[in-house]
Amino acid sequence: MDFQISSLIEGYSQGYFLMADEKGELGWYSSRQRAIVPLDGRFRYPKSLRRVLNQNRFTTAINRDFKGVCEGCAARETTWISEDLQALYWQLHLAGWAHSFETWEGDKLAGGILGIAIRGLFVGESMFYRIPDGSKVAMVRLVEHLRRRGFQVFDAQLQNPHLERFGTVTVTDRDYQILLQKAIATPCRFL
């Protein structure tokens, strides 16, 4: 598949997301039940994480090591982030659409979240950690960042037990489309 930046942004703006299949072929996907990280009072995190946050062990950065976050997200036994998809993320990053929200412990990349920001929509593509709690701290700090910037939707795409711990909810595709249109109509800047 040949992808242009404009067609990628159009696809994400309509509620689709890219994934590589087991052969590494890229395709557009959607979900009947979309996972949304709430940006309001429904967002929560474990009490044990509050202690970690209060220790200030981690600092956060945006786009300090975008490629490192892509590689960290892809470094799994089974991954849907192929080398081709990493290359597309890099192109989206260079064009100002894709970002990495990172946690650092000293000079070590502790974890991070890879995502695409389109106006008031943040699509969380993947997250990873190298140091325990690195991705959890990134999640909390990213939600705070998105709130400050006026984002309307943090799309996590697919629900999992890790995301549920943060209050992530699932919505129908119909409800997602309503939220999506509101987010796309809201002017926001990630940086």
Short mmCIF file of N, CA, C and O in Angstrom, two decimals, residues 43-98:
data_model
loop_
_atom_site.label_atom_id
_atom_site.label_comp_id
_atom_site.label_asym_id
_atom_site.label_seq_id
_atom_site.Cartn_x
_atom_site.Cartn_y
_atom_site.Cartn_z
N PHE A 43 -11.09 9.48 34.80
CA PHE A 43 -9.72 8.96 34.73
C PHE A 43 -9.23 8.68 36.14
O PHE A 43 -9.42 9.47 37.06
N ARG A 44 -8.62 7.53 36.31
CA ARG A 44 -8.11 7.15 37.63
C ARG A 44 -6.86 6.30 37.45
O ARG A 44 -6.56 5.85 36.35
N TYR A 45 -6.15 6.11 38.54
CA TYR A 45 -4.98 5.24 38.51
C TYR A 45 -4.78 4.64 39.90
O TYR A 45 -5.28 5.17 40.90
N PRO A 46 -4.06 3.53 39.96
CA PRO A 46 -3.88 2.83 41.24
C PRO A 46 -3.19 3.72 42.28
O PRO A 46 -2.32 4.53 41.96
N LYS A 47 -3.59 3.54 43.55
CA LYS A 47 -3.00 4.32 44.64
C LYS A 47 -1.50 4.12 44.73
O LYS A 47 -0.76 5.04 45.06
N SER A 48 -1.04 2.91 44.42
CA SER A 48 0.40 2.65 44.47
C SER A 48 1.15 3.54 43.48
O SER A 48 2.30 3.91 43.72
N LEU A 49 0.50 3.91 42.39
CA LEU A 49 1.13 4.78 41.41
C LEU A 49 1.25 6.21 41.94
O LEU A 49 2.18 6.93 41.58
N ARG A 50 0.35 6.60 42.81
CA ARG A 50 0.40 7.95 43.40
C ARG A 50 1.73 8.15 44.15
O ARG A 50 2.36 9.19 44.06
N ARG A 51 2.15 7.09 44.85
CA ARG A 51 3.43 7.17 45.57
C ARG A 51 4.60 7.36 44.59
O ARG A 51 5.49 8.15 44.83
N VAL A 52 4.55 6.63 43.49
CA VAL A 52 5.60 6.73 42.47
C VAL A 52 5.63 8.15 41.90
O VAL A 52 6.70 8.75 41.73
N LEU A 53 4.45 8.69 41.60
CA LEU A 53 4.37 10.05 41.05
C LEU A 53 4.93 11.08 42.04
O LEU A 53 5.63 12.00 41.65
N ASN A 54 4.63 10.90 43.33
CA ASN A 54 5.10 11.83 44.35
C ASN A 54 6.61 11.77 44.56
O ASN A 54 7.21 12.72 45.05
N GLN A 55 7.22 10.63 44.21
CA GLN A 55 8.67 10.49 44.36
C GLN A 55 9.44 11.29 43.31
O GLN A 55 10.64 11.53 43.48
N ASN A 56 8.76 11.67 42.23
CA ASN A 56 9.40 12.43 41.14
C ASN A 56 10.65 11.73 40.60
O ASN A 56 11.63 12.39 40.25
N ARG A 57 10.60 10.40 40.55
CA ARG A 57 11.71 9.62 39.98
C ARG A 57 11.84 9.83 38.48
O ARG A 57 12.92 9.73 37.91
N PHE A 58 10.71 10.09 37.84
CA PHE A 58 10.68 10.20 36.39
C PHE A 58 10.45 11.64 35.96
O PHE A 58 9.68 12.36 36.59
N THR A 59 11.11 12.02 34.88
CA THR A 59 10.79 13.27 34.22
C THR A 59 10.09 12.91 32.91
O THR A 59 10.17 11.78 32.44
N THR A 60 9.38 13.87 32.35
CA THR A 60 8.70 13.61 31.08
C THR A 60 9.30 14.49 29.99
O THR A 60 9.86 15.55 30.27
N ALA A 61 9.14 14.02 28.78
CA ALA A 61 9.60 14.76 27.61
C ALA A 61 8.70 14.41 26.44
O ALA A 61 8.07 13.34 26.43
N ILE A 62 8.65 15.29 25.48
CA ILE A 62 7.90 15.04 24.24
C ILE A 62 8.89 15.02 23.09
O ILE A 62 9.68 15.94 22.93
N ASN A 63 8.86 13.93 22.33
CA ASN A 63 9.65 13.78 21.10
C ASN A 63 11.17 13.83 21.33
O ASN A 63 11.91 14.08 20.39
N ARG A 64 11.62 13.59 22.54
CA ARG A 64 13.07 13.58 22.80
C ARG A 64 13.73 12.38 22.11
O ARG A 64 14.84 12.49 21.61
N ASP A 65 13.03 11.22 22.11
CA ASP A 65 13.55 10.02 21.46
C ASP A 65 12.40 9.30 20.76
O ASP A 65 12.01 8.20 21.15
N PHE A 66 11.85 9.93 19.73
CA PHE A 66 10.69 9.38 19.03
C PHE A 66 10.99 7.99 18.50
O PHE A 66 10.19 7.06 18.68
N LYS A 67 12.13 7.83 17.85
CA LYS A 67 12.46 6.50 17.29
C LYS A 67 12.63 5.46 18.39
O LYS A 67 12.24 4.31 18.23
N GLY A 68 13.19 5.86 19.52
CA GLY A 68 13.33 4.93 20.64
C GLY A 68 11.99 4.46 21.16
O GLY A 68 11.83 3.28 21.52
N VAL A 69 11.01 5.35 21.20
CA VAL A 69 9.67 4.96 21.64
C VAL A 69 9.03 4.02 20.61
O VAL A 69 8.43 3.01 20.98
N CYS A 70 9.18 4.32 19.33
CA CYS A 70 8.66 3.41 18.29
C CYS A 70 9.27 2.02 18.43
O CYS A 70 8.56 1.01 18.39
N GLU A 71 10.58 1.99 18.59
CA GLU A 71 11.26 0.70 18.74
C GLU A 71 10.80 -0.02 20.00
O GLU A 71 10.58 -1.24 19.98
N GLY A 72 10.65 0.71 21.09
CA GLY A 72 10.17 0.11 22.34
C GLY A 72 8.77 -0.46 22.20
O GLY A 72 8.48 -1.56 22.69
N CYS A 73 7.90 0.26 21.52
CA CYS A 73 6.53 -0.21 21.31
C CYS A 73 6.49 -1.45 20.41
O CYS A 73 5.65 -2.32 20.58
N ALA A 74 7.41 -1.53 19.46
CA ALA A 74 7.43 -2.64 18.51
C ALA A 74 8.15 -3.87 19.06
O ALA A 74 7.97 -4.98 18.54
N ALA A 75 8.96 -3.71 20.10
CA ALA A 75 9.79 -4.80 20.62
C ALA A 75 8.98 -5.76 21.47
O ALA A 75 9.05 -5.75 22.70
N ARG A 76 8.19 -6.59 20.80
CA ARG A 76 7.37 -7.60 21.46
C ARG A 76 7.48 -8.89 20.68
O ARG A 76 7.84 -8.88 19.52
N GLU A 77 7.13 -9.96 21.35
CA GLU A 77 7.17 -11.26 20.67
C GLU A 77 6.28 -11.25 19.44
O GLU A 77 6.67 -11.69 18.37
N THR A 78 5.07 -10.74 19.59
CA THR A 78 4.16 -10.56 18.47
C THR A 78 3.81 -9.08 18.41
O THR A 78 3.34 -8.52 19.40
N THR A 79 4.07 -8.46 17.26
CA THR A 79 3.81 -7.02 17.16
C THR A 79 3.05 -6.70 15.88
O THR A 79 3.20 -7.39 14.87
N TRP A 80 2.23 -5.69 15.95
CA TRP A 80 1.53 -5.18 14.77
C TRP A 80 2.23 -3.93 14.24
O TRP A 80 1.81 -3.34 13.26
N ILE A 81 3.34 -3.54 14.89
CA ILE A 81 4.10 -2.37 14.45
C ILE A 81 5.29 -2.86 13.63
O ILE A 81 6.37 -3.11 14.16
N SER A 82 5.07 -3.02 12.35
CA SER A 82 6.10 -3.50 11.44
C SER A 82 7.12 -2.40 11.17
O SER A 82 6.92 -1.24 11.53
N GLU A 83 8.21 -2.76 10.49
CA GLU A 83 9.20 -1.75 10.11
C GLU A 83 8.57 -0.72 9.17
O GLU A 83 8.88 0.46 9.27
N ASP A 84 7.69 -1.17 8.28
CA ASP A 84 7.01 -0.23 7.38
C ASP A 84 6.15 0.76 8.17
O ASP A 84 6.12 1.95 7.86
N LEU A 85 5.46 0.25 9.19
CA LEU A 85 4.63 1.14 10.00
C LEU A 85 5.51 2.10 10.80
O LEU A 85 5.17 3.29 10.93
N GLN A 86 6.63 1.64 11.32
CA GLN A 86 7.54 2.54 12.01
C GLN A 86 8.02 3.66 11.08
O GLN A 86 8.12 4.81 11.49
N ALA A 87 8.28 3.30 9.82
CA ALA A 87 8.70 4.31 8.83
C ALA A 87 7.59 5.33 8.59
O ALA A 87 7.85 6.53 8.46
N LEU A 88 6.34 4.87 8.55
CA LEU A 88 5.21 5.79 8.38
C LEU A 88 5.06 6.70 9.60
O LEU A 88 4.80 7.90 9.46
N TYR A 89 5.21 6.12 10.79
CA TYR A 89 5.15 6.96 12.00
C TYR A 89 6.23 8.04 11.95
O TYR A 89 5.99 9.18 12.34
N TRP A 90 7.42 7.67 11.47
CA TRP A 90 8.51 8.65 11.37
C TRP A 90 8.12 9.77 10.41
O TRP A 90 8.36 10.95 10.71
N GLN A 91 7.52 9.42 9.27
CA GLN A 91 7.08 10.44 8.32
C GLN A 91 6.00 11.34 8.94
O GLN A 91 6.03 12.56 8.77
N LEU A 92 5.07 10.73 9.67
CA LEU A 92 4.04 11.51 10.36
C LEU A 92 4.68 12.41 11.43
O LEU A 92 4.24 13.55 11.65
N HIS A 93 5.70 11.91 12.09
CA HIS A 93 6.40 12.70 13.10
C HIS A 93 7.08 13.91 12.45
O HIS A 93 6.96 15.04 12.93
N LEU A 94 7.79 13.68 11.36
CA LEU A 94 8.47 14.77 10.66
C LEU A 94 7.48 15.83 10.17
O LEU A 94 7.82 17.01 10.11
N ALA A 95 6.26 15.38 9.84
CA ALA A 95 5.23 16.30 9.37
C ALA A 95 4.47 16.97 10.53
O ALA A 95 3.58 17.79 10.30
N GLY A 96 4.80 16.60 11.78
CA GLY A 96 4.19 17.23 12.95
C GLY A 96 2.93 16.57 13.47
O GLY A 96 2.28 17.13 14.36
N TRP A 97 2.59 15.39 13.00
CA TRP A 97 1.37 14.70 13.44
C TRP A 97 1.61 13.67 14.53
O TRP A 97 0.79 13.52 15.43
N ALA A 98 2.68 12.90 14.44
CA ALA A 98 2.95 11.82 15.40
C ALA A 98 3.93 12.30 16.46
O ALA A 98 4.88 13.03 16.17
#
